[in-house]
Amino acid sequence: MEAIVLYPSPAIGHLVTMVELGKLILTTRPPNSISIHILITTPPYRVDDTASYIASVSFDSIIFHHLPAISLPPCATSSVPAHETLICDVLRLSNPNVHNSLLSIIDKNYKIQSFVMDIFCSPALSVVTKLNIPGYFLFTSGAACLACALYLPTIHKTIDKSIKDLNTLPTIPGSPPIRSSDMPKPLRDRLFSKEQLKEIALGLERSGHRFLWVVRNPPNSQNGQTVDLTVQAGPDLESLRLVVKMWAPQVAVLNHDSVGGFVTHCGWNSVLEAVFNRVVLVEEIKIALPMDDSKDGFVSAAEVEKRVTELMNSDSMEGNSIRARAKDIQIEARAALSESGTSRVALTRLLKSWNQS
């Protein structure tokens, strides 16, 4: 039987993306003609529980392979490395386990058509190359983000300080100049401060609208530090709020009819999921209201309250305009994913090339 192997990085958002890709591939093939094999690594710190999600994937043709846990060498310093660093170390040291898993799949008379890996799993490319298995990267962010990622080695060679300490970056081919404050968090080594989180909480509560907030503790907070989000605006607002300190099914939440807006850091998965479900969020494509911040990037509770109120009120001219624009983009997004849409056609063309290899 033909097989496709998918290799996500440990975070559940990356796992969900790979599983959804596997499901989509299966819809393009006759039943029982191909199987999807997903390799699962275990990070060296506590992450959102993936076991319950994996158990909920009810596809007979999707098979999960749990790689053995990796023991990392002791840290050279007393500080705990960033979780991105730990993940990269785990994935690099997992190459022998990846190799053994692929051989195990082959020994069961599967012919591996392709090996699709998360961008963080690049060390595995050397493994599949030695086994003569075609390797592909799944990059789920936009083209500008890819241009930035490809240019990072050049930046590291030409700049002698941390990106977080820069006010501007050199011009990146394929992308406009980017302020360091706009760069993704892993590149800046920064998290929201407790003060900023409390300002967001206060602003949401003062808006008077019901809200669901997913906020997680820092991944490497083994020292017991947690995020404390106490109600600041009085017990009468307690029924309006729900704070979830773990992974939440974002697609299902955004697809709910009662969701009228989305306050987000604008990760690309969040952008696409919101667009597909007609939830307003992003300023640049005119489906959002921006949050104005101070010079140090701090957003006040008053600003959060103002923007949420402006977005949710039905008599807001700007809010209504944004909602109408979001509906138009939703139609375009769903058309791209339809049977004859551009996204489905591109995927079909890719899968045909795998069949011919």
mmCIF file of C-alpha atoms in Angstrom:
data_model
loop_
_atom_site.group_PDB
_atom_site.id
_atom_site.type_symbol
_atom_site.label_atom_id
_atom_site.label_comp_id
_atom_site.label_asym_id
_atom_site.label_seq_id
_atom_site.Cartn_x
_atom_site.Cartn_y
_atom_site.Cartn_z
ATOM 1 C CA MET A 1 0.000 0.000 0.000
ATOM 2 C CA GLU A 2 1.089 3.564 -0.667
ATOM 3 C CA ALA A 3 1.922 5.716 2.358
ATOM 4 C CA ILE A 4 2.597 9.356 3.132
ATOM 5 C CA VAL A 5 4.509 10.213 6.307
ATOM 6 C CA LEU A 6 3.851 13.498 8.113
ATOM 7 C CA TYR A 7 6.228 14.863 10.751
ATOM 8 C CA PRO A 8 4.960 17.811 12.845
ATOM 9 C CA SER A 9 6.808 19.592 15.619
ATOM 10 C CA PRO A 10 5.433 18.841 19.123
ATOM 11 C CA ALA A 11 3.117 21.835 19.636
ATOM 12 C CA ILE A 12 -0.524 20.877 19.254
ATOM 13 C CA GLY A 13 -1.190 23.630 16.712
ATOM 14 C CA HIS A 14 1.392 22.051 14.416
ATOM 15 C CA LEU A 15 -0.016 18.566 15.073
ATOM 16 C CA VAL A 16 -3.565 19.656 14.215
ATOM 17 C CA THR A 17 -2.341 21.207 10.966
ATOM 18 C CA MET A 18 -0.631 17.973 9.914
ATOM 19 C CA VAL A 19 -3.662 15.859 10.837
ATOM 20 C CA GLU A 20 -5.944 18.119 8.806
ATOM 21 C CA LEU A 21 -3.545 17.831 5.868
ATOM 22 C CA GLY A 22 -3.687 14.053 6.213
ATOM 23 C CA LYS A 23 -7.491 14.096 6.236
ATOM 24 C CA LEU A 24 -7.527 16.294 3.149
ATOM 25 C CA ILE A 25 -5.158 13.975 1.280
ATOM 26 C CA LEU A 26 -7.384 10.992 2.092
ATOM 27 C CA THR A 27 -10.405 12.722 0.543
ATOM 28 C CA THR A 28 -8.591 12.829 -2.807
ATOM 29 C CA ARG A 29 -7.882 9.080 -2.968
ATOM 30 C CA PRO A 30 -10.078 5.966 -3.238
ATOM 31 C CA PRO A 31 -10.792 4.294 0.141
ATOM 32 C CA ASN A 32 -8.004 2.047 1.470
ATOM 33 C CA SER A 33 -5.629 3.037 -1.341
ATOM 34 C CA ILE A 34 -3.237 5.027 0.838
ATOM 35 C CA SER A 35 -2.402 5.468 4.517
ATOM 36 C CA ILE A 36 -1.175 8.490 6.442
ATOM 37 C CA HIS A 37 1.540 7.945 9.060
ATOM 38 C CA ILE A 38 2.193 10.732 11.583
ATOM 39 C CA LEU A 39 5.354 10.761 13.707
ATOM 40 C CA ILE A 40 4.883 12.177 17.224
ATOM 41 C CA THR A 41 7.755 13.509 19.335
ATOM 42 C CA THR A 42 7.632 14.276 23.056
ATOM 43 C CA PRO A 43 9.083 17.628 24.194
ATOM 44 C CA PRO A 44 11.082 17.852 27.449
ATOM 45 C CA TYR A 45 8.511 20.067 29.161
ATOM 46 C CA ARG A 46 4.784 20.050 29.771
ATOM 47 C CA VAL A 47 2.711 21.123 26.769
ATOM 48 C CA ASP A 48 -0.984 21.105 25.979
ATOM 49 C CA ASP A 49 -2.236 17.547 26.151
ATOM 50 C CA THR A 50 -2.181 15.980 22.692
ATOM 51 C CA ALA A 51 -3.332 12.516 23.792
ATOM 52 C CA SER A 52 -7.024 13.417 23.896
ATOM 53 C CA TYR A 53 -6.809 15.083 20.495
ATOM 54 C CA ILE A 54 -5.038 12.093 18.941
ATOM 55 C CA ALA A 55 -7.681 9.773 20.435
ATOM 56 C CA SER A 56 -10.398 11.873 18.794
ATOM 57 C CA VAL A 57 -8.971 11.420 15.286
ATOM 58 C CA SER A 58 -11.286 8.705 13.991
ATOM 59 C CA PHE A 59 -9.676 7.898 10.654
ATOM 60 C CA ASP A 60 -8.662 4.264 10.155
ATOM 61 C CA SER A 61 -6.141 5.296 7.513
ATOM 62 C CA ILE A 62 -4.315 7.709 9.843
ATOM 63 C CA ILE A 63 -1.704 5.932 11.969
ATOM 64 C CA PHE A 64 0.251 7.634 14.761
ATOM 65 C CA HIS A 65 3.812 6.580 15.605
ATOM 66 C CA HIS A 66 5.095 7.808 18.986
ATOM 67 C CA LEU A 67 8.848 8.257 18.898
ATOM 68 C CA PRO A 68 10.834 7.390 22.049
ATOM 69 C CA ALA A 69 11.442 10.280 24.438
ATOM 70 C CA ILE A 70 14.767 12.081 24.100
ATOM 71 C CA SER A 71 17.083 12.818 27.024
ATOM 72 C CA LEU A 72 18.690 16.201 26.537
ATOM 73 C CA PRO A 73 22.207 16.923 27.822
ATOM 74 C CA PRO A 74 22.370 19.178 30.910
ATOM 75 C CA CYS A 75 22.234 22.923 30.291
ATOM 76 C CA ALA A 76 25.516 24.793 30.338
ATOM 77 C CA THR A 77 23.860 27.599 32.317
ATOM 78 C CA SER A 78 21.412 27.726 35.214
ATOM 79 C CA SER A 79 18.704 29.397 33.105
ATOM 80 C CA VAL A 80 16.145 27.289 31.271
ATOM 81 C CA PRO A 81 16.518 27.556 27.471
ATOM 82 C CA ALA A 82 13.636 28.965 25.436
ATOM 83 C CA HIS A 83 11.127 26.309 24.449
ATOM 84 C CA GLU A 84 11.924 26.845 20.755
ATOM 85 C CA THR A 85 15.534 25.942 21.513
ATOM 86 C CA LEU A 86 14.462 22.832 23.411
ATOM 87 C CA ILE A 87 12.162 21.744 20.587
ATOM 88 C CA CYS A 88 14.906 22.167 17.995
ATOM 89 C CA ASP A 89 17.274 20.103 20.152
ATOM 90 C CA VAL A 90 14.673 17.351 20.569
ATOM 91 C CA LEU A 91 13.950 17.226 16.845
ATOM 92 C CA ARG A 92 17.649 17.157 15.963
ATOM 93 C CA LEU A 93 18.356 14.345 18.418
ATOM 94 C CA SER A 94 15.286 12.424 17.234
ATOM 95 C CA ASN A 95 16.796 11.645 13.826
ATOM 96 C CA PRO A 96 17.749 8.041 14.755
ATOM 97 C CA ASN A 97 14.184 7.430 15.953
ATOM 98 C CA VAL A 98 12.774 8.923 12.753
ATOM 99 C CA HIS A 99 15.061 6.645 10.746
ATOM 100 C CA ASN A 100 13.915 3.565 12.678
ATOM 101 C CA SER A 101 10.236 4.483 12.342
ATOM 102 C CA LEU A 102 10.544 4.903 8.587
ATOM 103 C CA LEU A 103 12.278 1.535 8.279
ATOM 104 C CA SER A 104 9.497 -0.013 10.378
ATOM 105 C CA ILE A 105 6.857 1.420 8.046
ATOM 106 C CA ILE A 106 8.739 0.147 4.990
ATOM 107 C CA ASP A 107 9.136 -3.312 6.572
ATOM 108 C CA LYS A 108 5.337 -3.545 6.777
ATOM 109 C CA ASN A 109 5.210 -3.406 2.960
ATOM 110 C CA TYR A 110 4.287 0.254 2.690
ATOM 111 C CA LYS A 111 5.736 2.276 -0.149
ATOM 112 C CA ILE A 112 6.417 5.765 1.169
ATOM 113 C CA GLN A 113 5.535 8.291 -1.534
ATOM 114 C CA SER A 114 6.652 11.355 0.368
ATOM 115 C CA PHE A 115 7.758 12.663 3.742
ATOM 116 C CA VAL A 116 6.180 16.003 4.709
ATOM 117 C CA MET A 117 7.846 17.759 7.621
ATOM 118 C CA ASP A 118 7.195 20.839 9.697
ATOM 119 C CA ILE A 119 9.674 23.654 9.078
ATOM 120 C CA PHE A 120 11.107 23.032 12.577
ATOM 121 C CA CYS A 121 11.788 19.397 11.634
ATOM 122 C CA SER A 122 14.405 20.231 9.004
ATOM 123 C CA PRO A 123 17.070 17.942 10.584
ATOM 124 C CA ALA A 124 15.012 14.983 9.341
ATOM 125 C CA LEU A 125 15.700 15.953 5.723
ATOM 126 C CA SER A 126 19.081 14.221 5.912
ATOM 127 C CA VAL A 127 17.346 11.034 7.105
ATOM 128 C CA VAL A 128 14.852 10.810 4.255
ATOM 129 C CA THR A 129 17.529 11.760 1.714
ATOM 130 C CA LYS A 130 19.605 8.731 2.748
ATOM 131 C CA LEU A 131 16.510 6.520 2.419
ATOM 132 C CA ASN A 132 15.685 7.957 -1.035
ATOM 133 C CA ILE A 133 12.319 9.235 0.185
ATOM 134 C CA PRO A 134 11.178 12.563 -1.321
ATOM 135 C CA GLY A 135 11.113 15.204 1.412
ATOM 136 C CA TYR A 136 8.825 18.243 1.526
ATOM 137 C CA PHE A 137 8.356 21.104 3.968
ATOM 138 C CA LEU A 138 4.926 22.241 5.120
ATOM 139 C CA PHE A 139 5.143 25.986 5.728
ATOM 140 C CA THR A 140 1.769 27.172 6.971
ATOM 141 C CA SER A 141 2.515 30.891 7.194
ATOM 142 C CA GLY A 142 2.256 33.450 4.411
ATOM 143 C CA ALA A 143 4.725 34.177 1.632
ATOM 144 C CA ALA A 144 6.172 37.250 3.367
ATOM 145 C CA CYS A 145 6.902 35.185 6.473
ATOM 146 C CA LEU A 146 8.627 32.563 4.317
ATOM 147 C CA ALA A 147 10.748 35.278 2.703
ATOM 148 C CA CYS A 148 11.727 36.474 6.170
ATOM 149 C CA ALA A 149 12.581 32.947 7.350
ATOM 150 C CA LEU A 150 14.764 32.288 4.316
ATOM 151 C CA TYR A 151 16.587 35.571 4.875
ATOM 152 C CA LEU A 152 17.316 34.975 8.571
ATOM 153 C CA PRO A 153 20.748 33.358 7.953
ATOM 154 C CA THR A 154 21.809 36.525 6.130
ATOM 155 C CA ILE A 155 20.538 38.677 8.997
ATOM 156 C CA HIS A 156 22.480 36.619 11.530
ATOM 157 C CA LYS A 157 25.657 37.001 9.483
ATOM 158 C CA THR A 158 25.361 40.757 9.070
ATOM 159 C CA ILE A 159 23.936 41.887 12.437
ATOM 160 C CA ASP A 160 25.861 41.507 15.685
ATOM 161 C CA LYS A 161 22.993 42.075 18.134
ATOM 162 C CA SER A 162 19.699 40.395 19.036
ATOM 163 C CA ILE A 163 16.747 41.124 16.761
ATOM 164 C CA LYS A 164 14.719 42.194 19.802
ATOM 165 C CA ASP A 165 17.140 45.111 20.324
ATOM 166 C CA LEU A 166 16.660 46.547 16.830
ATOM 167 C CA ASN A 167 14.165 49.262 15.913
ATOM 168 C CA THR A 168 14.317 48.334 12.236
ATOM 169 C CA LEU A 169 15.497 45.434 10.134
ATOM 170 C CA PRO A 170 17.313 45.473 6.804
ATOM 171 C CA THR A 171 15.057 45.269 3.793
ATOM 172 C CA ILE A 172 14.067 41.630 3.284
ATOM 173 C CA PRO A 173 13.584 40.510 -0.337
ATOM 174 C CA GLY A 174 9.889 39.894 -0.912
ATOM 175 C CA SER A 175 8.812 41.826 2.173
ATOM 176 C CA PRO A 176 8.559 45.472 3.272
ATOM 177 C CA PRO A 177 10.826 46.740 6.086
ATOM 178 C CA ILE A 178 9.728 45.209 9.392
ATOM 179 C CA ARG A 179 10.088 46.699 12.854
ATOM 180 C CA SER A 180 11.509 44.335 15.448
ATOM 181 C CA SER A 181 8.315 44.809 17.482
ATOM 182 C CA ASP A 182 6.369 43.282 14.588
ATOM 183 C CA MET A 183 8.539 40.184 14.357
ATOM 184 C CA PRO A 184 7.149 36.836 15.600
ATOM 185 C CA LYS A 185 7.709 36.213 19.310
ATOM 186 C CA PRO A 186 10.233 33.370 18.894
ATOM 187 C CA LEU A 187 12.542 35.768 17.042
ATOM 188 C CA ARG A 188 12.249 38.398 19.779
ATOM 189 C CA ASP A 189 12.491 36.128 22.841
ATOM 190 C CA ARG A 190 9.579 38.007 24.385
ATOM 191 C CA LEU A 191 6.253 37.179 26.048
ATOM 192 C CA PHE A 192 3.402 39.378 27.240
ATOM 193 C CA SER A 193 4.225 40.788 30.655
ATOM 194 C CA LYS A 194 1.866 40.131 33.563
ATOM 195 C CA GLU A 195 1.005 43.832 33.498
ATOM 196 C CA GLN A 196 0.025 43.645 29.825
ATOM 197 C CA LEU A 197 -2.094 40.541 30.372
ATOM 198 C CA LYS A 198 -3.957 42.231 33.207
ATOM 199 C CA GLU A 199 -4.571 45.318 31.055
ATOM 200 C CA ILE A 200 -6.063 43.110 28.337
ATOM 201 C CA ALA A 201 -8.238 41.335 30.920
ATOM 202 C CA LEU A 202 -9.445 44.628 32.372
ATOM 203 C CA GLY A 203 -10.203 46.075 28.935
ATOM 204 C CA LEU A 204 -12.189 42.995 27.898
ATOM 205 C CA GLU A 205 -14.202 43.037 31.117
ATOM 206 C CA ARG A 206 -14.942 46.770 30.922
ATOM 207 C CA SER A 207 -16.252 46.380 27.369
ATOM 208 C CA GLY A 208 -19.274 44.584 28.841
ATOM 209 C CA HIS A 209 -19.223 41.872 26.165
ATOM 210 C CA ARG A 210 -19.000 38.166 26.851
ATOM 211 C CA PHE A 211 -15.622 36.730 25.940
ATOM 212 C CA LEU A 212 -13.613 33.533 25.803
ATOM 213 C CA TRP A 213 -9.892 34.069 26.368
ATOM 214 C CA VAL A 214 -7.289 31.382 25.777
ATOM 215 C CA VAL A 215 -4.096 32.337 27.603
ATOM 216 C CA ARG A 216 -1.353 29.927 28.507
ATOM 217 C CA ASN A 217 1.530 29.987 30.944
ATOM 218 C CA PRO A 218 5.021 30.284 29.411
ATOM 219 C CA PRO A 219 6.031 26.844 28.070
ATOM 220 C CA ASN A 220 9.198 26.648 30.155
ATOM 221 C CA SER A 221 7.691 27.820 33.457
ATOM 222 C CA GLN A 222 8.824 24.782 35.413
ATOM 223 C CA ASN A 223 9.573 27.024 38.377
ATOM 224 C CA GLY A 224 5.884 27.227 39.178
ATOM 225 C CA GLN A 225 5.258 30.731 37.863
ATOM 226 C CA THR A 226 1.761 31.001 36.436
ATOM 227 C CA VAL A 227 -0.397 33.700 34.920
ATOM 228 C CA ASP A 228 -2.777 35.253 37.474
ATOM 229 C CA LEU A 229 -5.814 36.820 35.830
ATOM 230 C CA THR A 230 -8.044 37.912 38.676
ATOM 231 C CA VAL A 231 -11.314 39.668 37.941
ATOM 232 C CA GLN A 232 -10.650 43.396 38.195
ATOM 233 C CA ALA A 233 -14.042 44.907 37.372
ATOM 234 C CA GLY A 234 -16.225 43.328 40.056
ATOM 235 C CA PRO A 235 -18.145 40.070 40.546
ATOM 236 C CA ASP A 236 -21.091 41.278 38.437
ATOM 237 C CA LEU A 237 -19.021 40.602 35.307
ATOM 238 C CA GLU A 238 -18.003 37.078 36.304
ATOM 239 C CA SER A 239 -20.723 35.534 34.103
ATOM 240 C CA LEU A 240 -19.386 37.384 31.060
ATOM 241 C CA ARG A 241 -15.941 35.829 31.015
ATOM 242 C CA LEU A 242 -14.325 32.449 30.467
ATOM 243 C CA VAL A 243 -10.553 32.131 30.693
ATOM 244 C CA VAL A 244 -9.066 28.878 29.390
ATOM 245 C CA LYS A 245 -5.457 28.131 30.379
ATOM 246 C CA MET A 246 -4.926 25.326 27.890
ATOM 247 C CA TRP A 247 -5.324 24.561 24.211
ATOM 248 C CA ALA A 248 -8.793 25.225 22.822
ATOM 249 C CA PRO A 249 -10.354 24.043 19.520
ATOM 250 C CA GLN A 250 -9.961 27.391 17.778
ATOM 251 C CA VAL A 251 -11.597 26.370 14.486
ATOM 252 C CA ALA A 252 -14.744 25.167 16.267
ATOM 253 C CA VAL A 253 -14.844 28.307 18.414
ATOM 254 C CA LEU A 254 -14.490 30.693 15.472
ATOM 255 C CA ASN A 255 -17.175 28.775 13.562
ATOM 256 C CA HIS A 256 -19.722 29.399 16.334
ATOM 257 C CA ASP A 257 -22.502 31.839 15.438
ATOM 258 C CA SER A 258 -22.123 33.776 18.690
ATOM 259 C CA VAL A 259 -18.535 34.861 17.961
ATOM 260 C CA GLY A 260 -18.592 38.449 16.774
ATOM 261 C CA GLY A 261 -14.902 39.308 16.872
ATOM 262 C CA PHE A 262 -11.427 37.969 17.483
ATOM 263 C CA VAL A 263 -8.625 39.698 19.419
ATOM 264 C CA THR A 264 -5.483 37.911 18.238
ATOM 265 C CA HIS A 265 -1.707 38.133 17.924
ATOM 266 C CA CYS A 266 -2.353 37.448 14.202
ATOM 267 C CA GLY A 267 -0.521 34.168 13.831
ATOM 268 C CA TRP A 268 -1.110 32.976 10.282
ATOM 269 C CA ASN A 269 -3.233 29.952 11.282
ATOM 270 C CA SER A 270 -5.431 32.273 13.333
ATOM 271 C CA VAL A 271 -5.760 34.667 10.403
ATOM 272 C CA LEU A 272 -6.813 31.939 7.964
ATOM 273 C CA GLU A 273 -9.229 30.313 10.401
ATOM 274 C CA ALA A 274 -10.841 33.651 11.202
ATOM 275 C CA VAL A 275 -11.165 34.613 7.525
ATOM 276 C CA PHE A 276 -12.737 31.252 6.658
ATOM 277 C CA ASN A 277 -15.312 31.719 9.420
ATOM 278 C CA ARG A 278 -15.997 35.408 8.730
ATOM 279 C CA VAL A 279 -14.583 36.637 12.029
ATOM 280 C CA VAL A 280 -13.072 40.116 11.893
ATOM 281 C CA LEU A 281 -9.486 40.676 13.009
ATOM 282 C CA VAL A 282 -6.716 42.064 10.750
ATOM 283 C CA GLU A 283 -6.162 45.731 9.961
ATOM 284 C CA GLU A 284 -4.119 45.534 6.764
ATOM 285 C CA ILE A 285 -6.779 43.668 4.740
ATOM 286 C CA LYS A 286 -9.511 45.867 6.171
ATOM 287 C CA ILE A 287 -11.198 43.266 8.329
ATOM 288 C CA ALA A 288 -10.057 44.642 11.686
ATOM 289 C CA LEU A 289 -9.650 47.528 14.037
ATOM 290 C CA PRO A 290 -6.041 48.199 15.101
ATOM 291 C CA MET A 291 -4.890 48.391 18.703
ATOM 292 C CA ASP A 292 -2.907 51.584 19.270
ATOM 293 C CA ASP A 293 0.064 51.117 21.567
ATOM 294 C CA SER A 294 2.638 53.292 23.263
ATOM 295 C CA LYS A 295 6.294 53.541 22.260
ATOM 296 C CA ASP A 296 7.180 50.471 24.300
ATOM 297 C CA GLY A 297 4.375 48.451 22.704
ATOM 298 C CA PHE A 298 2.119 48.501 25.787
ATOM 299 C CA VAL A 299 -1.631 48.450 25.031
ATOM 300 C CA SER A 300 -3.814 49.985 27.740
ATOM 301 C CA ALA A 301 -7.048 48.555 29.114
ATOM 302 C CA ALA A 302 -8.843 51.656 27.833
ATOM 303 C CA GLU A 303 -7.628 50.933 24.292
ATOM 304 C CA VAL A 304 -8.765 47.302 24.476
ATOM 305 C CA GLU A 305 -12.169 48.380 25.813
ATOM 306 C CA LYS A 306 -12.538 51.052 23.116
ATOM 307 C CA ARG A 307 -11.729 48.729 20.213
ATOM 308 C CA VAL A 308 -13.836 45.798 21.430
ATOM 309 C CA THR A 309 -16.819 48.103 21.973
ATOM 310 C CA GLU A 310 -16.334 49.706 18.563
ATOM 311 C CA LEU A 311 -16.109 46.308 16.898
ATOM 312 C CA MET A 312 -19.096 44.689 18.612
ATOM 313 C CA ASN A 313 -21.628 47.535 18.563
ATOM 314 C CA SER A 314 -24.092 47.200 15.688
ATOM 315 C CA ASP A 315 -24.371 50.990 15.317
ATOM 316 C CA SER A 316 -20.630 51.372 14.691
ATOM 317 C CA MET A 317 -20.103 52.455 11.079
ATOM 318 C CA GLU A 318 -16.513 51.213 11.018
ATOM 319 C CA GLY A 319 -17.444 47.937 12.717
ATOM 320 C CA ASN A 320 -20.234 47.295 10.202
ATOM 321 C CA SER A 321 -17.898 48.070 7.303
ATOM 322 C CA ILE A 322 -15.326 45.607 8.605
ATOM 323 C CA ARG A 323 -17.947 42.876 9.084
ATOM 324 C CA ALA A 324 -19.136 43.331 5.496
ATOM 325 C CA ARG A 325 -15.552 43.102 4.243
ATOM 326 C CA ALA A 326 -14.989 39.963 6.337
ATOM 327 C CA LYS A 327 -18.021 38.332 4.701
ATOM 328 C CA ASP A 328 -16.660 39.092 1.210
ATOM 329 C CA ILE A 329 -13.271 37.571 2.050
ATOM 330 C CA GLN A 330 -14.948 34.525 3.613
ATOM 331 C CA ILE A 331 -16.694 33.849 0.298
ATOM 332 C CA GLU A 332 -13.369 34.083 -1.548
ATOM 333 C CA ALA A 333 -11.639 31.774 0.951
ATOM 334 C CA ARG A 334 -14.339 29.113 0.720
ATOM 335 C CA ALA A 335 -14.297 29.311 -3.063
ATOM 336 C CA ALA A 336 -10.552 28.555 -3.043
ATOM 337 C CA LEU A 337 -11.215 25.403 -1.001
ATOM 338 C CA SER A 338 -14.135 24.200 -3.116
ATOM 339 C CA GLU A 339 -13.809 21.173 -5.403
ATOM 340 C CA SER A 340 -12.673 23.294 -8.362
ATOM 341 C CA GLY A 341 -11.032 26.041 -6.298
ATOM 342 C CA THR A 342 -7.431 27.131 -6.665
ATOM 343 C CA SER A 343 -6.293 25.546 -3.402
ATOM 344 C CA ARG A 344 -7.837 22.145 -4.173
ATOM 345 C CA VAL A 345 -6.485 22.198 -7.747
ATOM 346 C CA ALA A 346 -2.955 22.954 -6.483
ATOM 347 C CA LEU A 347 -3.120 20.098 -3.950
ATOM 348 C CA THR A 348 -4.378 17.662 -6.583
ATOM 349 C CA ARG A 349 -1.525 18.635 -8.880
ATOM 350 C CA LEU A 350 0.998 18.032 -6.080
ATOM 351 C CA LEU A 351 -0.436 14.613 -5.209
ATOM 352 C CA LYS A 352 -0.348 13.579 -8.869
ATOM 353 C CA SER A 353 3.343 14.449 -8.988
ATOM 354 C CA TRP A 354 3.908 12.150 -5.996
ATOM 355 C CA ASN A 355 2.141 9.303 -7.788
ATOM 356 C CA GLN A 356 4.425 9.708 -10.781
ATOM 357 C CA SER A 357 7.667 9.802 -8.778
#
